[in-house]
């Protein structure tokens, strides 16, 4: 199901790109690459009733590509530190779930600086750690290597390339490997980011309305 969704999204993106390929605008738009980082308020929802949230970080590379003067596609490659807390015998244990994430975000600029944003995020689990347990193989093996979520948010970008983003990622897949533990939990992440997009004359894309 996840693979079919991923392929469908890629086909939609390719169709949108090709349908706008011949459109050109008097005001040049720029494909801009850069970086971003920030804080994440992370937790999980599902079968684990006593789970709490953690404040962690994310950082990585960003590319913003113009489709029209108001519609952009932003691809990101992020290191996303996530996790949650859980109370076991009145002791709080901190669980770390660290992912490599690929968000593909559609951005619509309602003004020259403010955008509303939404799109899928595909993540692969890199490390799992329980800061209070030295060795627990069954627990470590109970997490799925893949996570799928959907992001919703807004952004504010200055002409200089400095930008700010507020995003919520809604987990849509089970983070647990049910072959080990028959439970269902999903990631839930709020992110506040700051970043910078570089602009050069060599990567501008001129977009004009068709006559």
PDB file of C-alpha atoms in Angstrom:
ATOM      1  CA  UNK A   1       0.000   0.000   0.000  1.00  0.00           C
ATOM      2  CA  UNK A   2       2.797   2.431   0.932  1.00  0.00           C
ATOM      3  CA  UNK A   3       4.730   1.622  -2.249  1.00  0.00           C
ATOM      4  CA  UNK A   4       1.610   2.214  -4.378  1.00  0.00           C
ATOM      5  CA  UNK A   5       1.057   5.572  -2.648  1.00  0.00           C
ATOM      6  CA  UNK A   6       4.688   6.550  -3.248  1.00  0.00           C
ATOM      7  CA  UNK A   7       4.519   5.656  -6.958  1.00  0.00           C
ATOM      8  CA  UNK A   8       1.229   7.525  -7.367  1.00  0.00           C
ATOM      9  CA  UNK A   9       2.696  10.642  -5.786  1.00  0.00           C
ATOM     10  CA  UNK A  10       5.758  10.497  -8.042  1.00  0.00           C
ATOM     11  CA  UNK A  11       3.498  10.224 -11.115  1.00  0.00           C
ATOM     12  CA  UNK A  12       1.448  13.228  -9.970  1.00  0.00           C
ATOM     13  CA  UNK A  13       4.595  15.300  -9.395  1.00  0.00           C
ATOM     14  CA  UNK A  14       6.004  14.358 -12.814  1.00  0.00           C
ATOM     15  CA  UNK A  15       2.688  15.271 -14.467  1.00  0.00           C
ATOM     16  CA  UNK A  16       2.627  18.669 -12.767  1.00  0.00           C
ATOM     17  CA  UNK A  17       6.222  19.354 -13.758  1.00  0.00           C
ATOM     18  CA  UNK A  18       5.650  18.405 -17.394  1.00  0.00           C
ATOM     19  CA  UNK A  19       2.380  20.345 -17.668  1.00  0.00           C
ATOM     20  CA  UNK A  20       4.151  23.539 -16.626  1.00  0.00           C
ATOM     21  CA  UNK A  21       7.343  22.967 -18.580  1.00  0.00           C
ATOM     22  CA  UNK A  22       6.316  25.268 -21.434  1.00  0.00           C
ATOM     23  CA  UNK A  23       5.057  28.078 -19.220  1.00  0.00           C
ATOM     24  CA  UNK A  24       7.338  31.061 -18.915  1.00  0.00           C
ATOM     25  CA  UNK A  25       6.898  34.263 -16.764  1.00  0.00           C
ATOM     26  CA  UNK A  26       8.389  37.737 -17.003  1.00  0.00           C
ATOM     27  CA  UNK A  27       9.525  37.568 -13.398  1.00  0.00           C
ATOM     28  CA  UNK A  28      12.293  34.938 -13.104  1.00  0.00           C
ATOM     29  CA  UNK A  29      11.904  32.261 -10.452  1.00  0.00           C
ATOM     30  CA  UNK A  30      14.821  30.386  -8.960  1.00  0.00           C
ATOM     31  CA  UNK A  31      15.524  26.787  -8.086  1.00  0.00           C
ATOM     32  CA  UNK A  32      17.256  27.281  -4.768  1.00  0.00           C
ATOM     33  CA  UNK A  33      19.256  24.852  -2.636  1.00  0.00           C
ATOM     34  CA  UNK A  34      20.113  25.347   0.999  1.00  0.00           C
ATOM     35  CA  UNK A  35      19.844  23.925   4.470  1.00  0.00           C
ATOM     36  CA  UNK A  36      17.520  23.915   7.475  1.00  0.00           C
ATOM     37  CA  UNK A  37      17.497  22.870  11.102  1.00  0.00           C
ATOM     38  CA  UNK A  38      15.385  23.245  14.182  1.00  0.00           C
ATOM     39  CA  UNK A  39      13.634  21.707  17.135  1.00  0.00           C
ATOM     40  CA  UNK A  40      11.069  18.901  17.124  1.00  0.00           C
ATOM     41  CA  UNK A  41       8.382  18.108  19.674  1.00  0.00           C
ATOM     42  CA  UNK A  42       8.068  14.361  19.217  1.00  0.00           C
ATOM     43  CA  UNK A  43       5.878  11.609  20.568  1.00  0.00           C
ATOM     44  CA  UNK A  44       3.728   8.658  19.542  1.00  0.00           C
ATOM     45  CA  UNK A  45       0.026   7.834  19.419  1.00  0.00           C
ATOM     46  CA  UNK A  46      -1.539   4.385  19.616  1.00  0.00           C
ATOM     47  CA  UNK A  47      -1.536   1.425  22.001  1.00  0.00           C
ATOM     48  CA  UNK A  48       1.042   2.756  24.466  1.00  0.00           C
ATOM     49  CA  UNK A  49      -1.093   4.680  26.959  1.00  0.00           C
ATOM     50  CA  UNK A  50       1.651   6.059  29.204  1.00  0.00           C
ATOM     51  CA  UNK A  51       3.851   7.549  26.463  1.00  0.00           C
ATOM     52  CA  UNK A  52       5.118  11.117  26.802  1.00  0.00           C
ATOM     53  CA  UNK A  53       6.807  13.574  24.462  1.00  0.00           C
ATOM     54  CA  UNK A  54      10.394  14.700  23.971  1.00  0.00           C
ATOM     55  CA  UNK A  55      12.095  17.774  22.527  1.00  0.00           C
ATOM     56  CA  UNK A  56      14.684  16.775  19.910  1.00  0.00           C
ATOM     57  CA  UNK A  57      16.320  18.235  16.769  1.00  0.00           C
ATOM     58  CA  UNK A  58      16.316  17.912  12.964  1.00  0.00           C
ATOM     59  CA  UNK A  59      18.685  19.203  10.291  1.00  0.00           C
ATOM     60  CA  UNK A  60      19.541  18.671   6.647  1.00  0.00           C
ATOM     61  CA  UNK A  61      19.537  19.877   3.041  1.00  0.00           C
ATOM     62  CA  UNK A  62      16.689  21.551   1.119  1.00  0.00           C
ATOM     63  CA  UNK A  63      15.913  22.186  -2.581  1.00  0.00           C
ATOM     64  CA  UNK A  64      13.022  24.431  -3.666  1.00  0.00           C
ATOM     65  CA  UNK A  65      11.911  24.177  -7.309  1.00  0.00           C
ATOM     66  CA  UNK A  66       9.424  26.597  -8.965  1.00  0.00           C
ATOM     67  CA  UNK A  67       6.449  25.185 -10.875  1.00  0.00           C
ATOM     68  CA  UNK A  68       4.772  28.575 -11.303  1.00  0.00           C
ATOM     69  CA  UNK A  69       5.139  31.993  -9.701  1.00  0.00           C
ATOM     70  CA  UNK A  70       3.142  30.828  -6.665  1.00  0.00           C
ATOM     71  CA  UNK A  71       3.529  27.027  -6.614  1.00  0.00           C
ATOM     72  CA  UNK A  72       6.798  25.319  -5.615  1.00  0.00           C
ATOM     73  CA  UNK A  73       7.992  21.812  -4.777  1.00  0.00           C
ATOM     74  CA  UNK A  74      10.421  21.511  -1.871  1.00  0.00           C
ATOM     75  CA  UNK A  75      12.471  18.356  -1.411  1.00  0.00           C
ATOM     76  CA  UNK A  76      14.413  17.761   1.791  1.00  0.00           C
ATOM     77  CA  UNK A  77      16.891  15.220   3.111  1.00  0.00           C
ATOM     78  CA  UNK A  78      16.890  15.363   6.903  1.00  0.00           C
ATOM     79  CA  UNK A  79      18.379  13.723   9.942  1.00  0.00           C
ATOM     80  CA  UNK A  80      15.377  13.629  12.266  1.00  0.00           C
ATOM     81  CA  UNK A  81      15.920  12.774  15.932  1.00  0.00           C
ATOM     82  CA  UNK A  82      12.604  11.578  17.349  1.00  0.00           C
ATOM     83  CA  UNK A  83      11.325   9.477  20.211  1.00  0.00           C
ATOM     84  CA  UNK A  84       9.175   9.466  23.299  1.00  0.00           C
ATOM     85  CA  UNK A  85       9.173   8.760  27.034  1.00  0.00           C
ATOM     86  CA  UNK A  86       7.441   5.885  28.792  1.00  0.00           C
ATOM     87  CA  UNK A  87       6.794   5.211  32.482  1.00  0.00           C
ATOM     88  CA  UNK A  88       7.812   1.730  33.603  1.00  0.00           C
ATOM     89  CA  UNK A  89       7.419   0.917  37.305  1.00  0.00           C
ATOM     90  CA  UNK A  90       7.247   4.655  38.092  1.00  0.00           C
ATOM     91  CA  UNK A  91      10.521   5.245  36.256  1.00  0.00           C
ATOM     92  CA  UNK A  92      10.618   7.458  33.148  1.00  0.00           C
ATOM     93  CA  UNK A  93      12.574   5.900  30.296  1.00  0.00           C
ATOM     94  CA  UNK A  94      13.660   7.937  27.264  1.00  0.00           C
ATOM     95  CA  UNK A  95      13.345   6.203  23.885  1.00  0.00           C
ATOM     96  CA  UNK A  96      15.341   7.599  20.945  1.00  0.00           C
ATOM     97  CA  UNK A  97      14.226   6.862  17.368  1.00  0.00           C
ATOM     98  CA  UNK A  98      16.559   8.456  14.829  1.00  0.00           C
ATOM     99  CA  UNK A  99      15.494   8.624  11.170  1.00  0.00           C
ATOM    100  CA  UNK A 100      16.789   9.677   7.774  1.00  0.00           C
ATOM    101  CA  UNK A 101      13.777  11.415   6.219  1.00  0.00           C
ATOM    102  CA  UNK A 102      12.774  12.495   2.707  1.00  0.00           C
ATOM    103  CA  UNK A 103       9.887  15.004   2.761  1.00  0.00           C
ATOM    104  CA  UNK A 104       8.422  16.077  -0.625  1.00  0.00           C
ATOM    105  CA  UNK A 105       6.441  19.212   0.111  1.00  0.00           C
ATOM    106  CA  UNK A 106       4.104  21.206  -2.134  1.00  0.00           C
ATOM    107  CA  UNK A 107       4.220  24.931  -1.292  1.00  0.00           C
ATOM    108  CA  UNK A 108       1.633  27.490  -2.338  1.00  0.00           C
ATOM    109  CA  UNK A 109       2.576  31.131  -1.738  1.00  0.00           C
ATOM    110  CA  UNK A 110      -0.496  33.079  -0.667  1.00  0.00           C
ATOM    111  CA  UNK A 111       1.723  36.199  -0.602  1.00  0.00           C
ATOM    112  CA  UNK A 112       5.291  36.770  -1.798  1.00  0.00           C
ATOM    113  CA  UNK A 113       6.588  35.622   1.589  1.00  0.00           C
ATOM    114  CA  UNK A 114       3.967  33.379   3.223  1.00  0.00           C
ATOM    115  CA  UNK A 115       3.302  29.825   2.021  1.00  0.00           C
ATOM    116  CA  UNK A 116       1.014  26.994   3.036  1.00  0.00           C
ATOM    117  CA  UNK A 117       2.617  23.576   2.705  1.00  0.00           C
ATOM    118  CA  UNK A 118       1.707  19.896   2.604  1.00  0.00           C
ATOM    119  CA  UNK A 119       3.192  16.628   1.389  1.00  0.00           C
ATOM    120  CA  UNK A 120       4.429  13.119   2.207  1.00  0.00           C
ATOM    121  CA  UNK A 121       7.495  12.152   4.182  1.00  0.00           C
ATOM    122  CA  UNK A 122       9.353   8.852   3.752  1.00  0.00           C
ATOM    123  CA  UNK A 123      11.738   7.831   6.552  1.00  0.00           C
ATOM    124  CA  UNK A 124      14.120   5.002   7.293  1.00  0.00           C
ATOM    125  CA  UNK A 125      15.108   4.160  10.857  1.00  0.00           C
ATOM    126  CA  UNK A 126      18.834   4.537  11.496  1.00  0.00           C
ATOM    127  CA  UNK A 127      19.204   3.900  15.248  1.00  0.00           C
ATOM    128  CA  UNK A 128      17.087   3.016  18.280  1.00  0.00           C
ATOM    129  CA  UNK A 129      18.205   3.643  21.833  1.00  0.00           C
ATOM    130  CA  UNK A 130      16.749   3.357  25.310  1.00  0.00           C
ATOM    131  CA  UNK A 131      18.838   5.641  27.474  1.00  0.00           C
ATOM    132  CA  UNK A 132      18.006   3.644  30.610  1.00  0.00           C
ATOM    133  CA  UNK A 133      18.473   0.088  29.316  1.00  0.00           C
ATOM    134  CA  UNK A 134      21.909  -1.214  28.340  1.00  0.00           C
ATOM    135  CA  UNK A 135      20.832  -4.293  26.388  1.00  0.00           C
ATOM    136  CA  UNK A 136      17.330  -5.302  25.303  1.00  0.00           C
ATOM    137  CA  UNK A 137      17.435  -6.931  21.848  1.00  0.00           C
ATOM    138  CA  UNK A 138      13.708  -7.768  21.748  1.00  0.00           C
ATOM    139  CA  UNK A 139      12.835  -4.129  22.349  1.00  0.00           C
ATOM    140  CA  UNK A 140      15.305  -2.787  19.784  1.00  0.00           C
ATOM    141  CA  UNK A 141      14.119  -5.270  17.140  1.00  0.00           C
ATOM    142  CA  UNK A 142      10.467  -4.356  17.694  1.00  0.00           C
ATOM    143  CA  UNK A 143      10.622  -1.205  15.524  1.00  0.00           C
ATOM    144  CA  UNK A 144       9.887  -1.068  11.795  1.00  0.00           C
ATOM    145  CA  UNK A 145      12.696   0.110   9.516  1.00  0.00           C
ATOM    146  CA  UNK A 146      10.314   2.307   7.467  1.00  0.00           C
ATOM    147  CA  UNK A 147       7.973   5.126   8.443  1.00  0.00           C
ATOM    148  CA  UNK A 148       5.463   7.037   6.319  1.00  0.00           C
ATOM    149  CA  UNK A 149       3.880  10.311   7.423  1.00  0.00           C
ATOM    150  CA  UNK A 150       2.153  13.387   6.009  1.00  0.00           C
ATOM    151  CA  UNK A 151       3.221  16.948   6.725  1.00  0.00           C
ATOM    152  CA  UNK A 152       1.060  20.058   7.110  1.00  0.00           C
ATOM    153  CA  UNK A 153       2.432  23.506   7.764  1.00  0.00           C
ATOM    154  CA  UNK A 154       3.277  27.040   6.778  1.00  0.00           C
ATOM    155  CA  UNK A 155       6.406  28.965   5.894  1.00  0.00           C
ATOM    156  CA  UNK A 156       7.743  32.500   5.789  1.00  0.00           C
ATOM    157  CA  UNK A 157      10.574  33.291   3.351  1.00  0.00           C
ATOM    158  CA  UNK A 158      12.549  36.499   2.965  1.00  0.00           C
ATOM    159  CA  UNK A 159      13.987  37.651  -0.368  1.00  0.00           C
ATOM    160  CA  UNK A 160      17.475  37.047   1.049  1.00  0.00           C
ATOM    161  CA  UNK A 161      16.700  33.314   1.261  1.00  0.00           C
ATOM    162  CA  UNK A 162      16.263  33.129   5.038  1.00  0.00           C
ATOM    163  CA  UNK A 163      13.107  31.174   5.863  1.00  0.00           C
ATOM    164  CA  UNK A 164      11.094  29.858   8.787  1.00  0.00           C
ATOM    165  CA  UNK A 165       8.770  26.839   8.799  1.00  0.00           C
ATOM    166  CA  UNK A 166       6.192  25.435  11.186  1.00  0.00           C
ATOM    167  CA  UNK A 167       5.118  21.873  10.389  1.00  0.00           C
ATOM    168  CA  UNK A 168       3.200  18.964  11.875  1.00  0.00           C
ATOM    169  CA  UNK A 169       3.974  15.427  10.652  1.00  0.00           C
ATOM    170  CA  UNK A 170       1.119  12.981  11.111  1.00  0.00           C
ATOM    171  CA  UNK A 171       2.333   9.382  11.253  1.00  0.00           C
ATOM    172  CA  UNK A 172       0.391   7.046   8.959  1.00  0.00           C
ATOM    173  CA  UNK A 173       2.319   3.784   9.360  1.00  0.00           C
ATOM    174  CA  UNK A 174       2.973   1.558  12.362  1.00  0.00           C
ATOM    175  CA  UNK A 175       6.428   2.250  13.821  1.00  0.00           C
ATOM    176  CA  UNK A 176       6.445  -1.195  15.450  1.00  0.00           C
ATOM    177  CA  UNK A 177       7.321  -4.489  13.794  1.00  0.00           C
ATOM    178  CA  UNK A 178       4.263  -6.602  14.555  1.00  0.00           C
ATOM    179  CA  UNK A 179       6.214  -9.815  13.977  1.00  0.00           C
ATOM    180  CA  UNK A 180       7.939  -9.038  17.299  1.00  0.00           C
ATOM    181  CA  UNK A 181       5.249  -7.143  19.262  1.00  0.00           C
ATOM    182  CA  UNK A 182       1.591  -7.043  18.196  1.00  0.00           C
ATOM    183  CA  UNK A 183       1.038  -3.337  18.904  1.00  0.00           C
ATOM    184  CA  UNK A 184       0.305  -0.288  16.764  1.00  0.00           C
ATOM    185  CA  UNK A 185       1.947   3.068  17.399  1.00  0.00           C
ATOM    186  CA  UNK A 186       2.506   6.029  15.079  1.00  0.00           C
ATOM    187  CA  UNK A 187       4.857   8.969  15.171  1.00  0.00           C
ATOM    188  CA  UNK A 188       3.519  12.443  15.949  1.00  0.00           C
ATOM    189  CA  UNK A 189       5.923  15.344  15.384  1.00  0.00           C
ATOM    190  CA  UNK A 190       5.726  19.120  15.523  1.00  0.00           C
ATOM    191  CA  UNK A 191       8.679  21.000  14.000  1.00  0.00           C
ATOM    192  CA  UNK A 192       9.914  24.575  14.113  1.00  0.00           C
ATOM    193  CA  UNK A 193      12.668  25.199  11.550  1.00  0.00           C
ATOM    194  CA  UNK A 194      14.942  27.960  10.356  1.00  0.00           C
ATOM    195  CA  UNK A 195      16.939  27.705   7.131  1.00  0.00           C
ATOM    196  CA  UNK A 196      18.561  29.448   4.235  1.00  0.00           C
ATOM    197  CA  UNK A 197      18.150  29.059   0.452  1.00  0.00           C
ATOM    198  CA  UNK A 198      20.939  30.225  -1.847  1.00  0.00           C
ATOM    199  CA  UNK A 199      20.101  31.993  -5.121  1.00  0.00           C
ATOM    200  CA  UNK A 200      22.279  32.268  -8.233  1.00  0.00           C
ATOM    201  CA  UNK A 201      21.534  33.689 -11.669  1.00  0.00           C
ATOM    202  CA  UNK A 202      22.571  30.422 -13.294  1.00  0.00           C
ATOM    203  CA  UNK A 203      19.708  28.419 -11.772  1.00  0.00           C
ATOM    204  CA  UNK A 204      16.827  30.774 -12.499  1.00  0.00           C
ATOM    205  CA  UNK A 205      13.766  29.483 -14.324  1.00  0.00           C
ATOM    206  CA  UNK A 206      11.855  32.104 -16.318  1.00  0.00           C
ATOM    207  CA  UNK A 207       8.100  31.606 -16.249  1.00  0.00           C
ATOM    208  CA  UNK A 208       5.768  33.566 -18.564  1.00  0.00           C
ATOM    209  CA  UNK A 209       2.075  33.136 -19.132  1.00  0.00           C
ATOM    210  CA  UNK A 210       1.264  31.431 -22.412  1.00  0.00           C
ATOM    211  CA  UNK A 211      -0.252  33.805 -24.981  1.00  0.00           C
TER     212      UNK A 211
END
